[in-house]
Amino acid sequence: MPTAGPSASRTTAEITSQPATWAQAARMLSAHTDALPRRGERVAVVGCGTSWFMAQAYAVLRESGGHGETDAFAASEFPYRAGYDRVLAITRSGTTTEVLEVLRRLRGAVPTGAITADPGTPVMDAADAVAVLDFADEESVVQTRFATTVLALLRAHLETEGALPRGVRPLSRAIEDAARAIAVPLPDEVLGAEQFTFLGTGWTYGLALEAGLKMREAAGAWTEAYPAMEYRHGPISITGPGRVAWIFGTPPDGLTDDIARVGGTTTAASRTGVAGALDPLADLIRAQRLAVALAESRGYDPDRPRNLTRSVVLEQSAS
């Protein structure tokens, strides 16, 4: 069975820094508002991979909080239709081909903003305004703290605008929960599982998608992710002993009972040592820690995952 003992990986150091980077993002909010959506604007948020999943989470938070209509797209699938008042791009590296293509095609037609970790990259010229979170940049290929710090910044902005949806905790509480998520032991039944399905509702579905991606990237694990209410519509068929359904936020009524009835483990059973439910963004930290633990137990280097690079930069064909 894998263990969750101390890890010397760079990824682990970046994971444990998240309470500090979230707090720093909140402190620096006023310096970054030019790049962020204004109340009432119809906004599209684009990204690739992890950044796309953060875009999805933010889109639900913003719209359900009454700040404005918000859509999220994988940058390669951006529809270029009329009607958006602003486009916000999320790109850690600032070099991702599909993101830069969206920003360049929209230049001069639609106001654009970007959030990045690297101020020395092409996104600085491609977007009209850029929020640079260089303090949250990472050496690891696998994204952890940059992605969550972006969402912390966006949550802090909604909070200051009075647009944090009902039931979503203030960022200060989320930061406290993040510290707890780093300290609490990972339960044996989760460390020893063979399969993981991550579930979320509303904004936490984006977190579920991200948790599944982290596990696949770092550990090559068998993971899936769904909206929580969709779990009964097919995915429950693979549930059984040794398989975990990890639910971000409050489970839908009866779902944990349904999972237990067929022998599966839920996060309700795996929160040993946590006094009360964690903020869903903080709970993502536990999934990141699990990905590192599984990777190391399988002999993988979590800092250098197989078949991945820090940024996907595509050759542009001549035309």
PDB file of C-alpha atoms in Angstrom:
ATOM      1  CA  MET A   1       0.000   0.000   0.000  1.00  0.00           C
ATOM      2  CA  PRO A   2       1.324   3.525  -0.762  1.00  0.00           C
ATOM      3  CA  THR A   3       2.239   5.732   2.154  1.00  0.00           C
ATOM      4  CA  ALA A   4       1.788   9.458   2.545  1.00  0.00           C
ATOM      5  CA  GLY A   5       4.995  10.101   4.432  1.00  0.00           C
ATOM      6  CA  PRO A   6       7.260  13.093   3.884  1.00  0.00           C
ATOM      7  CA  SER A   7       8.137  13.742   0.247  1.00  0.00           C
ATOM      8  CA  ALA A   8      11.212  15.579  -0.992  1.00  0.00           C
ATOM      9  CA  SER A   9       9.623  16.420  -4.340  1.00  0.00           C
ATOM     10  CA  ARG A  10       9.439  19.969  -5.583  1.00  0.00           C
ATOM     11  CA  THR A  11       5.744  19.375  -6.264  1.00  0.00           C
ATOM     12  CA  THR A  12       5.166  18.708  -2.569  1.00  0.00           C
ATOM     13  CA  ALA A  13       6.902  21.960  -1.608  1.00  0.00           C
ATOM     14  CA  GLU A  14       4.671  23.818  -4.056  1.00  0.00           C
ATOM     15  CA  ILE A  15       1.546  22.090  -2.755  1.00  0.00           C
ATOM     16  CA  THR A  16       2.313  23.040   0.843  1.00  0.00           C
ATOM     17  CA  SER A  17       2.878  26.693  -0.092  1.00  0.00           C
ATOM     18  CA  GLN A  18      -0.719  27.215  -1.183  1.00  0.00           C
ATOM     19  CA  PRO A  19      -2.117  28.885   1.946  1.00  0.00           C
ATOM     20  CA  ALA A  20       0.612  31.534   1.575  1.00  0.00           C
ATOM     21  CA  THR A  21       0.105  32.056  -2.168  1.00  0.00           C
ATOM     22  CA  TRP A  22      -3.666  32.354  -1.774  1.00  0.00           C
ATOM     23  CA  ALA A  23      -3.200  34.977   0.918  1.00  0.00           C
ATOM     24  CA  GLN A  24      -0.713  36.876  -1.229  1.00  0.00           C
ATOM     25  CA  ALA A  25      -3.130  36.849  -4.174  1.00  0.00           C
ATOM     26  CA  ALA A  26      -5.804  38.415  -1.985  1.00  0.00           C
ATOM     27  CA  ARG A  27      -3.394  41.085  -0.759  1.00  0.00           C
ATOM     28  CA  MET A  28      -2.401  41.956  -4.337  1.00  0.00           C
ATOM     29  CA  LEU A  29      -5.938  42.018  -5.746  1.00  0.00           C
ATOM     30  CA  SER A  30      -6.090  45.777  -6.259  1.00  0.00           C
ATOM     31  CA  ALA A  31      -3.026  45.631  -8.525  1.00  0.00           C
ATOM     32  CA  HIS A  32      -4.697  43.132 -10.854  1.00  0.00           C
ATOM     33  CA  THR A  33      -8.268  44.343 -11.321  1.00  0.00           C
ATOM     34  CA  ASP A  34      -7.592  45.843 -14.774  1.00  0.00           C
ATOM     35  CA  ALA A  35      -7.279  42.304 -16.139  1.00  0.00           C
ATOM     36  CA  LEU A  36     -10.451  41.016 -14.455  1.00  0.00           C
ATOM     37  CA  PRO A  37     -14.112  41.140 -15.543  1.00  0.00           C
ATOM     38  CA  ARG A  38     -16.319  44.068 -14.607  1.00  0.00           C
ATOM     39  CA  ARG A  39     -19.720  43.592 -13.025  1.00  0.00           C
ATOM     40  CA  GLY A  40     -22.433  43.058 -15.614  1.00  0.00           C
ATOM     41  CA  GLU A  41     -20.113  42.140 -18.480  1.00  0.00           C
ATOM     42  CA  ARG A  42     -20.756  39.053 -20.578  1.00  0.00           C
ATOM     43  CA  VAL A  43     -17.462  37.208 -20.260  1.00  0.00           C
ATOM     44  CA  ALA A  44     -15.744  34.186 -21.788  1.00  0.00           C
ATOM     45  CA  VAL A  45     -12.878  32.550 -19.895  1.00  0.00           C
ATOM     46  CA  VAL A  46     -10.410  30.371 -21.820  1.00  0.00           C
ATOM     47  CA  GLY A  47      -7.556  28.070 -20.925  1.00  0.00           C
ATOM     48  CA  CYS A  48      -6.058  24.671 -21.640  1.00  0.00           C
ATOM     49  CA  GLY A  49      -5.903  21.648 -19.349  1.00  0.00           C
ATOM     50  CA  THR A  50      -5.807  22.697 -15.708  1.00  0.00           C
ATOM     51  CA  SER A  51      -6.431  26.338 -16.643  1.00  0.00           C
ATOM     52  CA  TRP A  52      -9.599  25.349 -18.476  1.00  0.00           C
ATOM     53  CA  PHE A  53     -10.876  23.549 -15.382  1.00  0.00           C
ATOM     54  CA  MET A  54     -10.211  26.635 -13.250  1.00  0.00           C
ATOM     55  CA  ALA A  55     -12.061  28.655 -15.894  1.00  0.00           C
ATOM     56  CA  GLN A  56     -15.059  26.353 -15.533  1.00  0.00           C
ATOM     57  CA  ALA A  57     -15.087  26.706 -11.758  1.00  0.00           C
ATOM     58  CA  TYR A  58     -14.831  30.496 -11.969  1.00  0.00           C
ATOM     59  CA  ALA A  59     -17.539  30.761 -14.621  1.00  0.00           C
ATOM     60  CA  VAL A  60     -20.055  29.079 -12.330  1.00  0.00           C
ATOM     61  CA  LEU A  61     -18.967  31.132  -9.311  1.00  0.00           C
ATOM     62  CA  ARG A  62     -19.214  34.420 -11.180  1.00  0.00           C
ATOM     63  CA  GLU A  63     -22.534  33.780 -12.847  1.00  0.00           C
ATOM     64  CA  SER A  64     -24.230  32.243  -9.808  1.00  0.00           C
ATOM     65  CA  GLY A  65     -22.978  35.151  -7.708  1.00  0.00           C
ATOM     66  CA  GLY A  66     -24.724  37.630  -9.996  1.00  0.00           C
ATOM     67  CA  HIS A  67     -21.571  39.268 -11.348  1.00  0.00           C
ATOM     68  CA  GLY A  68     -22.440  38.562 -14.974  1.00  0.00           C
ATOM     69  CA  GLU A  69     -23.050  35.915 -17.601  1.00  0.00           C
ATOM     70  CA  THR A  70     -19.919  33.774 -17.930  1.00  0.00           C
ATOM     71  CA  ASP A  71     -18.888  30.942 -20.258  1.00  0.00           C
ATOM     72  CA  ALA A  72     -15.740  28.805 -20.118  1.00  0.00           C
ATOM     73  CA  PHE A  73     -14.030  27.252 -23.125  1.00  0.00           C
ATOM     74  CA  ALA A  74     -11.014  25.185 -23.904  1.00  0.00           C
ATOM     75  CA  ALA A  75      -9.028  27.730 -25.902  1.00  0.00           C
ATOM     76  CA  SER A  76      -9.005  25.474 -28.962  1.00  0.00           C
ATOM     77  CA  GLU A  77     -12.826  25.433 -28.905  1.00  0.00           C
ATOM     78  CA  PHE A  78     -13.457  29.157 -28.509  1.00  0.00           C
ATOM     79  CA  PRO A  79     -16.404  29.958 -30.822  1.00  0.00           C
ATOM     80  CA  TYR A  80     -15.397  33.508 -31.880  1.00  0.00           C
ATOM     81  CA  ARG A  81     -19.030  34.504 -31.894  1.00  0.00           C
ATOM     82  CA  ALA A  82     -20.092  38.052 -31.247  1.00  0.00           C
ATOM     83  CA  GLY A  83     -21.527  39.144 -27.947  1.00  0.00           C
ATOM     84  CA  TYR A  84     -18.771  38.872 -25.349  1.00  0.00           C
ATOM     85  CA  ASP A  85     -17.831  42.075 -23.567  1.00  0.00           C
ATOM     86  CA  ARG A  86     -14.519  40.646 -22.389  1.00  0.00           C
ATOM     87  CA  VAL A  87     -12.387  37.526 -22.713  1.00  0.00           C
ATOM     88  CA  LEU A  88     -10.174  36.380 -19.849  1.00  0.00           C
ATOM     89  CA  ALA A  89      -7.365  33.908 -20.529  1.00  0.00           C
ATOM     90  CA  ILE A  90      -5.634  31.758 -17.912  1.00  0.00           C
ATOM     91  CA  THR A  91      -2.153  30.543 -18.856  1.00  0.00           C
ATOM     92  CA  ARG A  92       0.591  29.649 -16.402  1.00  0.00           C
ATOM     93  CA  SER A  93       3.371  29.625 -18.980  1.00  0.00           C
ATOM     94  CA  GLY A  94       2.150  32.530 -21.107  1.00  0.00           C
ATOM     95  CA  THR A  95       3.213  30.564 -24.186  1.00  0.00           C
ATOM     96  CA  THR A  96       0.376  28.118 -24.863  1.00  0.00           C
ATOM     97  CA  THR A  97      -0.358  28.243 -28.582  1.00  0.00           C
ATOM     98  CA  GLU A  98      -4.145  27.950 -28.441  1.00  0.00           C
ATOM     99  CA  VAL A  99      -4.509  30.653 -25.783  1.00  0.00           C
ATOM    100  CA  LEU A 100      -2.283  33.093 -27.646  1.00  0.00           C
ATOM    101  CA  GLU A 101      -4.249  32.452 -30.840  1.00  0.00           C
ATOM    102  CA  VAL A 102      -7.506  33.462 -29.134  1.00  0.00           C
ATOM    103  CA  LEU A 103      -6.010  36.646 -27.713  1.00  0.00           C
ATOM    104  CA  ARG A 104      -4.370  37.664 -30.980  1.00  0.00           C
ATOM    105  CA  ARG A 105      -7.480  37.094 -33.053  1.00  0.00           C
ATOM    106  CA  LEU A 106      -9.560  39.189 -30.655  1.00  0.00           C
ATOM    107  CA  ARG A 107      -7.054  42.033 -30.345  1.00  0.00           C
ATOM    108  CA  GLY A 108      -8.763  45.350 -31.014  1.00  0.00           C
ATOM    109  CA  ALA A 109     -12.212  43.779 -31.281  1.00  0.00           C
ATOM    110  CA  VAL A 110     -12.937  42.619 -27.711  1.00  0.00           C
ATOM    111  CA  PRO A 111     -11.207  43.716 -24.485  1.00  0.00           C
ATOM    112  CA  THR A 112      -8.980  40.900 -23.228  1.00  0.00           C
ATOM    113  CA  GLY A 113      -7.290  40.086 -19.956  1.00  0.00           C
ATOM    114  CA  ALA A 114      -4.953  37.317 -18.907  1.00  0.00           C
ATOM    115  CA  ILE A 115      -3.616  35.747 -15.734  1.00  0.00           C
ATOM    116  CA  THR A 116      -0.127  34.260 -15.991  1.00  0.00           C
ATOM    117  CA  ALA A 117       2.874  33.288 -13.893  1.00  0.00           C
ATOM    118  CA  ASP A 118       5.603  34.497 -16.230  1.00  0.00           C
ATOM    119  CA  PRO A 119       5.951  38.178 -17.197  1.00  0.00           C
ATOM    120  CA  GLY A 120       8.601  37.421 -19.810  1.00  0.00           C
ATOM    121  CA  THR A 121       6.313  35.616 -22.242  1.00  0.00           C
ATOM    122  CA  PRO A 122       4.207  36.491 -25.321  1.00  0.00           C
ATOM    123  CA  VAL A 123       0.943  36.761 -23.386  1.00  0.00           C
ATOM    124  CA  MET A 124       2.119  40.126 -22.052  1.00  0.00           C
ATOM    125  CA  ASP A 125       1.728  41.597 -25.533  1.00  0.00           C
ATOM    126  CA  ALA A 126      -1.202  39.445 -26.659  1.00  0.00           C
ATOM    127  CA  ALA A 127      -3.663  40.603 -23.954  1.00  0.00           C
ATOM    128  CA  ASP A 128      -4.806  44.137 -23.197  1.00  0.00           C
ATOM    129  CA  ALA A 129      -4.151  43.716 -19.455  1.00  0.00           C
ATOM    130  CA  VAL A 130      -2.314  40.982 -17.578  1.00  0.00           C
ATOM    131  CA  ALA A 131      -2.308  39.917 -13.936  1.00  0.00           C
ATOM    132  CA  VAL A 132       1.075  38.367 -13.145  1.00  0.00           C
ATOM    133  CA  LEU A 133       1.135  35.859 -10.277  1.00  0.00           C
ATOM    134  CA  ASP A 134       4.848  35.119 -10.499  1.00  0.00           C
ATOM    135  CA  PHE A 135       4.981  34.332  -6.779  1.00  0.00           C
ATOM    136  CA  ALA A 136       2.783  31.284  -7.526  1.00  0.00           C
ATOM    137  CA  ASP A 137       4.841  29.989 -10.463  1.00  0.00           C
ATOM    138  CA  GLU A 138       6.114  26.430 -10.318  1.00  0.00           C
ATOM    139  CA  GLU A 139       9.188  24.478 -11.267  1.00  0.00           C
ATOM    140  CA  SER A 140       7.117  21.312 -11.576  1.00  0.00           C
ATOM    141  CA  VAL A 141       5.459  20.417 -14.844  1.00  0.00           C
ATOM    142  CA  VAL A 142       2.282  19.415 -12.995  1.00  0.00           C
ATOM    143  CA  GLN A 143       0.299  22.493 -11.981  1.00  0.00           C
ATOM    144  CA  THR A 144      -0.819  22.789  -8.382  1.00  0.00           C
ATOM    145  CA  ARG A 145      -0.403  26.150  -6.663  1.00  0.00           C
ATOM    146  CA  PHE A 146      -0.659  28.397  -9.712  1.00  0.00           C
ATOM    147  CA  ALA A 147      -4.075  27.046 -10.668  1.00  0.00           C
ATOM    148  CA  THR A 148      -5.534  27.278  -7.174  1.00  0.00           C
ATOM    149  CA  THR A 149      -4.000  30.732  -6.634  1.00  0.00           C
ATOM    150  CA  VAL A 150      -5.708  31.959  -9.807  1.00  0.00           C
ATOM    151  CA  LEU A 151      -9.044  30.766  -8.470  1.00  0.00           C
ATOM    152  CA  ALA A 152      -8.256  32.295  -5.075  1.00  0.00           C
ATOM    153  CA  LEU A 153      -7.613  35.649  -6.779  1.00  0.00           C
ATOM    154  CA  LEU A 154     -10.871  35.399  -8.710  1.00  0.00           C
ATOM    155  CA  ARG A 155     -12.795  34.407  -5.579  1.00  0.00           C
ATOM    156  CA  ALA A 156     -11.303  37.357  -3.710  1.00  0.00           C
ATOM    157  CA  HIS A 157     -12.434  39.659  -6.526  1.00  0.00           C
ATOM    158  CA  LEU A 158     -15.984  38.341  -6.391  1.00  0.00           C
ATOM    159  CA  GLU A 159     -15.943  38.675  -2.615  1.00  0.00           C
ATOM    160  CA  THR A 160     -14.911  42.335  -2.741  1.00  0.00           C
ATOM    161  CA  GLU A 161     -17.623  42.962  -5.353  1.00  0.00           C
ATOM    162  CA  GLY A 162     -20.296  41.400  -3.143  1.00  0.00           C
ATOM    163  CA  ALA A 163     -20.763  38.605  -5.682  1.00  0.00           C
ATOM    164  CA  LEU A 164     -19.607  35.536  -3.802  1.00  0.00           C
ATOM    165  CA  PRO A 165     -22.404  32.970  -4.175  1.00  0.00           C
ATOM    166  CA  ARG A 166     -24.356  31.912  -1.128  1.00  0.00           C
ATOM    167  CA  GLY A 167     -22.707  28.979   0.613  1.00  0.00           C
ATOM    168  CA  VAL A 168     -19.194  29.722  -0.676  1.00  0.00           C
ATOM    169  CA  ARG A 169     -16.838  30.554   2.172  1.00  0.00           C
ATOM    170  CA  PRO A 170     -14.829  33.767   2.352  1.00  0.00           C
ATOM    171  CA  LEU A 171     -11.299  33.271   1.097  1.00  0.00           C
ATOM    172  CA  SER A 172      -9.913  33.734   4.603  1.00  0.00           C
ATOM    173  CA  ARG A 173     -11.792  30.593   5.672  1.00  0.00           C
ATOM    174  CA  ALA A 174     -10.600  28.722   2.613  1.00  0.00           C
ATOM    175  CA  ILE A 175      -7.003  29.605   3.507  1.00  0.00           C
ATOM    176  CA  GLU A 176      -7.505  28.208   7.004  1.00  0.00           C
ATOM    177  CA  ASP A 177      -8.928  25.031   5.474  1.00  0.00           C
ATOM    178  CA  ALA A 178      -5.965  24.805   3.097  1.00  0.00           C
ATOM    179  CA  ALA A 179      -3.607  24.621   6.069  1.00  0.00           C
ATOM    180  CA  ARG A 180      -5.729  21.811   7.516  1.00  0.00           C
ATOM    181  CA  ALA A 181      -5.743  19.974   4.179  1.00  0.00           C
ATOM    182  CA  ILE A 182      -1.945  19.987   4.168  1.00  0.00           C
ATOM    183  CA  ALA A 183      -1.665  18.680   7.733  1.00  0.00           C
ATOM    184  CA  VAL A 184      -4.313  15.961   7.885  1.00  0.00           C
ATOM    185  CA  PRO A 185      -3.144  12.376   7.161  1.00  0.00           C
ATOM    186  CA  LEU A 186      -4.458  10.759   4.000  1.00  0.00           C
ATOM    187  CA  PRO A 187      -6.589   7.752   4.976  1.00  0.00           C
ATOM    188  CA  ASP A 188      -5.394   4.223   4.259  1.00  0.00           C
ATOM    189  CA  GLU A 189      -8.543   3.327   2.328  1.00  0.00           C
ATOM    190  CA  VAL A 190      -7.811   6.127  -0.124  1.00  0.00           C
ATOM    191  CA  LEU A 191      -4.074   5.453  -0.383  1.00  0.00           C
ATOM    192  CA  GLY A 192      -4.793   1.815  -1.117  1.00  0.00           C
ATOM    193  CA  ALA A 193      -7.565   2.293  -3.680  1.00  0.00           C
ATOM    194  CA  GLU A 194      -7.225   1.107  -7.271  1.00  0.00           C
ATOM    195  CA  GLN A 195      -9.647   3.555  -8.905  1.00  0.00           C
ATOM    196  CA  PHE A 196     -10.902   7.081  -8.223  1.00  0.00           C
ATOM    197  CA  THR A 197     -13.958   8.955  -9.425  1.00  0.00           C
ATOM    198  CA  PHE A 198     -14.092  12.658  -8.591  1.00  0.00           C
ATOM    199  CA  LEU A 199     -17.494  14.318  -8.329  1.00  0.00           C
ATOM    200  CA  GLY A 200     -18.620  17.911  -7.992  1.00  0.00           C
ATOM    201  CA  THR A 201     -21.687  20.109  -8.220  1.00  0.00           C
ATOM    202  CA  GLY A 202     -21.798  23.603  -9.696  1.00  0.00           C
ATOM    203  CA  TRP A 203     -18.403  25.281  -9.415  1.00  0.00           C
ATOM    204  CA  THR A 204     -16.861  22.232  -7.769  1.00  0.00           C
ATOM    205  CA  TYR A 205     -17.285  20.136 -10.923  1.00  0.00           C
ATOM    206  CA  GLY A 206     -14.291  22.018 -12.346  1.00  0.00           C
ATOM    207  CA  LEU A 207     -12.331  20.967  -9.256  1.00  0.00           C
ATOM    208  CA  ALA A 208     -13.374  17.352  -9.794  1.00  0.00           C
ATOM    209  CA  LEU A 209     -12.071  17.482 -13.360  1.00  0.00           C
ATOM    210  CA  GLU A 210      -8.803  18.963 -12.117  1.00  0.00           C
ATOM    211  CA  ALA A 211      -8.369  16.344  -9.381  1.00  0.00           C
ATOM    212  CA  GLY A 212      -8.781  13.567 -11.921  1.00  0.00           C
ATOM    213  CA  LEU A 213      -6.244  15.202 -14.222  1.00  0.00           C
ATOM    214  CA  LYS A 214      -3.687  15.586 -11.399  1.00  0.00           C
ATOM    215  CA  MET A 215      -3.939  11.892 -10.581  1.00  0.00           C
ATOM    216  CA  ARG A 216      -3.507  10.881 -14.212  1.00  0.00           C
ATOM    217  CA  GLU A 217      -0.618  13.287 -14.835  1.00  0.00           C
ATOM    218  CA  ALA A 218       1.440  12.548 -11.743  1.00  0.00           C
ATOM    219  CA  ALA A 219       0.629   8.914 -11.021  1.00  0.00           C
ATOM    220  CA  GLY A 220      -0.871   7.424 -14.174  1.00  0.00           C
ATOM    221  CA  ALA A 221      -3.900   6.544 -12.035  1.00  0.00           C
ATOM    222  CA  TRP A 222      -7.264   5.307 -13.267  1.00  0.00           C
ATOM    223  CA  THR A 223      -9.504   8.296 -12.642  1.00  0.00           C
ATOM    224  CA  GLU A 224     -12.771   9.701 -13.908  1.00  0.00           C
ATOM    225  CA  ALA A 225     -14.762  12.842 -13.119  1.00  0.00           C
ATOM    226  CA  TYR A 226     -18.461  13.672 -13.410  1.00  0.00           C
ATOM    227  CA  PRO A 227     -21.118  16.054 -12.122  1.00  0.00           C
ATOM    228  CA  ALA A 228     -22.201  14.422  -8.873  1.00  0.00           C
ATOM    229  CA  MET A 229     -25.800  13.773  -9.934  1.00  0.00           C
ATOM    230  CA  GLU A 230     -24.560  11.978 -13.062  1.00  0.00           C
ATOM    231  CA  TYR A 231     -22.806   9.310 -11.005  1.00  0.00           C
ATOM    232  CA  ARG A 232     -25.917   7.185 -10.773  1.00  0.00           C
ATOM    233  CA  HIS A 233     -26.382   7.376 -14.553  1.00  0.00           C
ATOM    234  CA  GLY A 234     -23.722   4.830 -15.444  1.00  0.00           C
ATOM    235  CA  PRO A 235     -20.453   5.527 -13.579  1.00  0.00           C
ATOM    236  CA  ILE A 236     -21.712   3.813 -10.430  1.00  0.00           C
ATOM    237  CA  SER A 237     -21.453   0.565 -12.373  1.00  0.00           C
ATOM    238  CA  ILE A 238     -17.685   0.449 -11.721  1.00  0.00           C
ATOM    239  CA  THR A 239     -18.040   1.135  -8.006  1.00  0.00           C
ATOM    240  CA  GLY A 240     -16.980  -1.545  -5.567  1.00  0.00           C
ATOM    241  CA  PRO A 241     -14.413  -2.442  -2.938  1.00  0.00           C
ATOM    242  CA  GLY A 242     -11.097  -0.696  -3.462  1.00  0.00           C
ATOM    243  CA  ARG A 243     -12.672   2.123  -5.461  1.00  0.00           C
ATOM    244  CA  VAL A 244     -13.231   5.664  -4.241  1.00  0.00           C
ATOM    245  CA  ALA A 245     -15.830   8.289  -5.065  1.00  0.00           C
ATOM    246  CA  TRP A 246     -14.310  11.594  -3.961  1.00  0.00           C
ATOM    247  CA  ILE A 247     -17.000  14.259  -3.622  1.00  0.00           C
ATOM    248  CA  PHE A 248     -16.100  17.949  -3.564  1.00  0.00           C
ATOM    249  CA  GLY A 249     -18.525  19.864  -1.385  1.00  0.00           C
ATOM    250  CA  THR A 250     -21.829  18.586  -0.040  1.00  0.00           C
ATOM    251  CA  PRO A 251     -22.920  15.232  -1.533  1.00  0.00           C
ATOM    252  CA  PRO A 252     -26.372  15.066  -3.139  1.00  0.00           C
ATOM    253  CA  ASP A 253     -28.969  13.430  -0.919  1.00  0.00           C
ATOM    254  CA  GLY A 254     -28.608   9.667  -0.785  1.00  0.00           C
ATOM    255  CA  LEU A 255     -25.503   9.434  -2.961  1.00  0.00           C
ATOM    256  CA  THR A 256     -23.101   8.298  -0.256  1.00  0.00           C
ATOM    257  CA  ASP A 257     -25.593   5.592   0.760  1.00  0.00           C
ATOM    258  CA  ASP A 258     -25.819   4.397  -2.843  1.00  0.00           C
ATOM    259  CA  ILE A 259     -22.030   4.188  -3.095  1.00  0.00           C
ATOM    260  CA  ALA A 260     -21.699   2.348   0.210  1.00  0.00           C
ATOM    261  CA  ARG A 261     -24.432  -0.089  -0.815  1.00  0.00           C
ATOM    262  CA  VAL A 262     -22.266  -1.388  -3.672  1.00  0.00           C
ATOM    263  CA  GLY A 263     -19.077  -1.502  -1.620  1.00  0.00           C
ATOM    264  CA  GLY A 264     -17.409   1.762  -2.648  1.00  0.00           C
ATOM    265  CA  THR A 265     -15.638   4.285  -0.438  1.00  0.00           C
ATOM    266  CA  THR A 266     -16.686   7.933  -0.366  1.00  0.00           C
ATOM    267  CA  THR A 267     -14.876  10.994   0.884  1.00  0.00           C
ATOM    268  CA  ALA A 268     -17.339  11.110   3.754  1.00  0.00           C
ATOM    269  CA  ALA A 269     -15.629   7.942   4.986  1.00  0.00           C
ATOM    270  CA  SER A 270     -12.157   9.181   4.066  1.00  0.00           C
ATOM    271  CA  ARG A 271     -12.070  12.430   6.031  1.00  0.00           C
ATOM    272  CA  THR A 272     -10.514  10.817   9.061  1.00  0.00           C
ATOM    273  CA  GLY A 273      -8.806  13.510  11.116  1.00  0.00           C
ATOM    274  CA  VAL A 274     -10.614  16.442   9.513  1.00  0.00           C
ATOM    275  CA  ALA A 275     -12.894  18.244  11.940  1.00  0.00           C
ATOM    276  CA  GLY A 276     -15.681  19.298   9.618  1.00  0.00           C
ATOM    277  CA  ALA A 277     -15.862  19.545   5.860  1.00  0.00           C
ATOM    278  CA  LEU A 278     -13.139  21.434   4.025  1.00  0.00           C
ATOM    279  CA  ASP A 279     -13.675  24.243   1.561  1.00  0.00           C
ATOM    280  CA  PRO A 280     -13.743  22.440  -1.816  1.00  0.00           C
ATOM    281  CA  LEU A 281     -10.702  24.343  -3.104  1.00  0.00           C
ATOM    282  CA  ALA A 282      -8.791  23.292   0.003  1.00  0.00           C
ATOM    283  CA  ASP A 283      -9.979  19.728  -0.494  1.00  0.00           C
ATOM    284  CA  LEU A 284      -8.287  19.801  -3.905  1.00  0.00           C
ATOM    285  CA  ILE A 285      -4.997  20.045  -2.002  1.00  0.00           C
ATOM    286  CA  ARG A 286      -5.657  16.606  -0.515  1.00  0.00           C
ATOM    287  CA  ALA A 287      -6.133  15.215  -4.017  1.00  0.00           C
ATOM    288  CA  GLN A 288      -2.856  16.821  -5.081  1.00  0.00           C
ATOM    289  CA  ARG A 289      -1.108  15.199  -2.110  1.00  0.00           C
ATOM    290  CA  LEU A 290      -2.649  11.859  -3.010  1.00  0.00           C
ATOM    291  CA  ALA A 291      -1.347  12.169  -6.573  1.00  0.00           C
ATOM    292  CA  VAL A 292       2.194  12.675  -5.287  1.00  0.00           C
ATOM    293  CA  ALA A 293       1.925   9.771  -2.838  1.00  0.00           C
ATOM    294  CA  LEU A 294       0.674   7.401  -5.540  1.00  0.00           C
ATOM    295  CA  ALA A 295       3.290   8.571  -8.030  1.00  0.00           C
ATOM    296  CA  GLU A 296       6.140   7.944  -5.624  1.00  0.00           C
ATOM    297  CA  SER A 297       4.759   4.552  -4.602  1.00  0.00           C
ATOM    298  CA  ARG A 298       4.827   3.555  -8.284  1.00  0.00           C
ATOM    299  CA  GLY A 299       8.362   4.773  -8.832  1.00  0.00           C
ATOM    300  CA  TYR A 300       7.403   7.889 -10.796  1.00  0.00           C
ATOM    301  CA  ASP A 301       8.913  11.332 -10.364  1.00  0.00           C
ATOM    302  CA  PRO A 302       5.981  13.688  -9.627  1.00  0.00           C
ATOM    303  CA  ASP A 303       8.111  16.660 -10.695  1.00  0.00           C
ATOM    304  CA  ARG A 304       8.662  15.209 -14.170  1.00  0.00           C
ATOM    305  CA  PRO A 305       5.559  13.319 -15.319  1.00  0.00           C
ATOM    306  CA  ARG A 306       5.707  11.072 -18.338  1.00  0.00           C
ATOM    307  CA  ASN A 307       4.888  12.496 -21.761  1.00  0.00           C
ATOM    308  CA  LEU A 308       4.263  16.033 -20.495  1.00  0.00           C
ATOM    309  CA  THR A 309       5.948  19.425 -20.818  1.00  0.00           C
ATOM    310  CA  ARG A 310       5.360  22.699 -18.973  1.00  0.00           C
ATOM    311  CA  SER A 311       3.626  24.259 -21.973  1.00  0.00           C
ATOM    312  CA  VAL A 312       2.199  23.023 -25.251  1.00  0.00           C
ATOM    313  CA  VAL A 313       3.683  25.132 -28.025  1.00  0.00           C
ATOM    314  CA  LEU A 314       2.645  24.039 -31.504  1.00  0.00           C
ATOM    315  CA  GLU A 315       4.438  24.690 -34.762  1.00  0.00           C
ATOM    316  CA  GLN A 316       2.425  27.093 -36.882  1.00  0.00           C
ATOM    317  CA  SER A 317       2.022  26.023 -40.498  1.00  0.00           C
ATOM    318  CA  ALA A 318       2.847  28.569 -43.177  1.00  0.00           C
ATOM    319  CA  SER A 319      -0.155  30.067 -44.909  1.00  0.00           C
TER     320      SER A 319
END
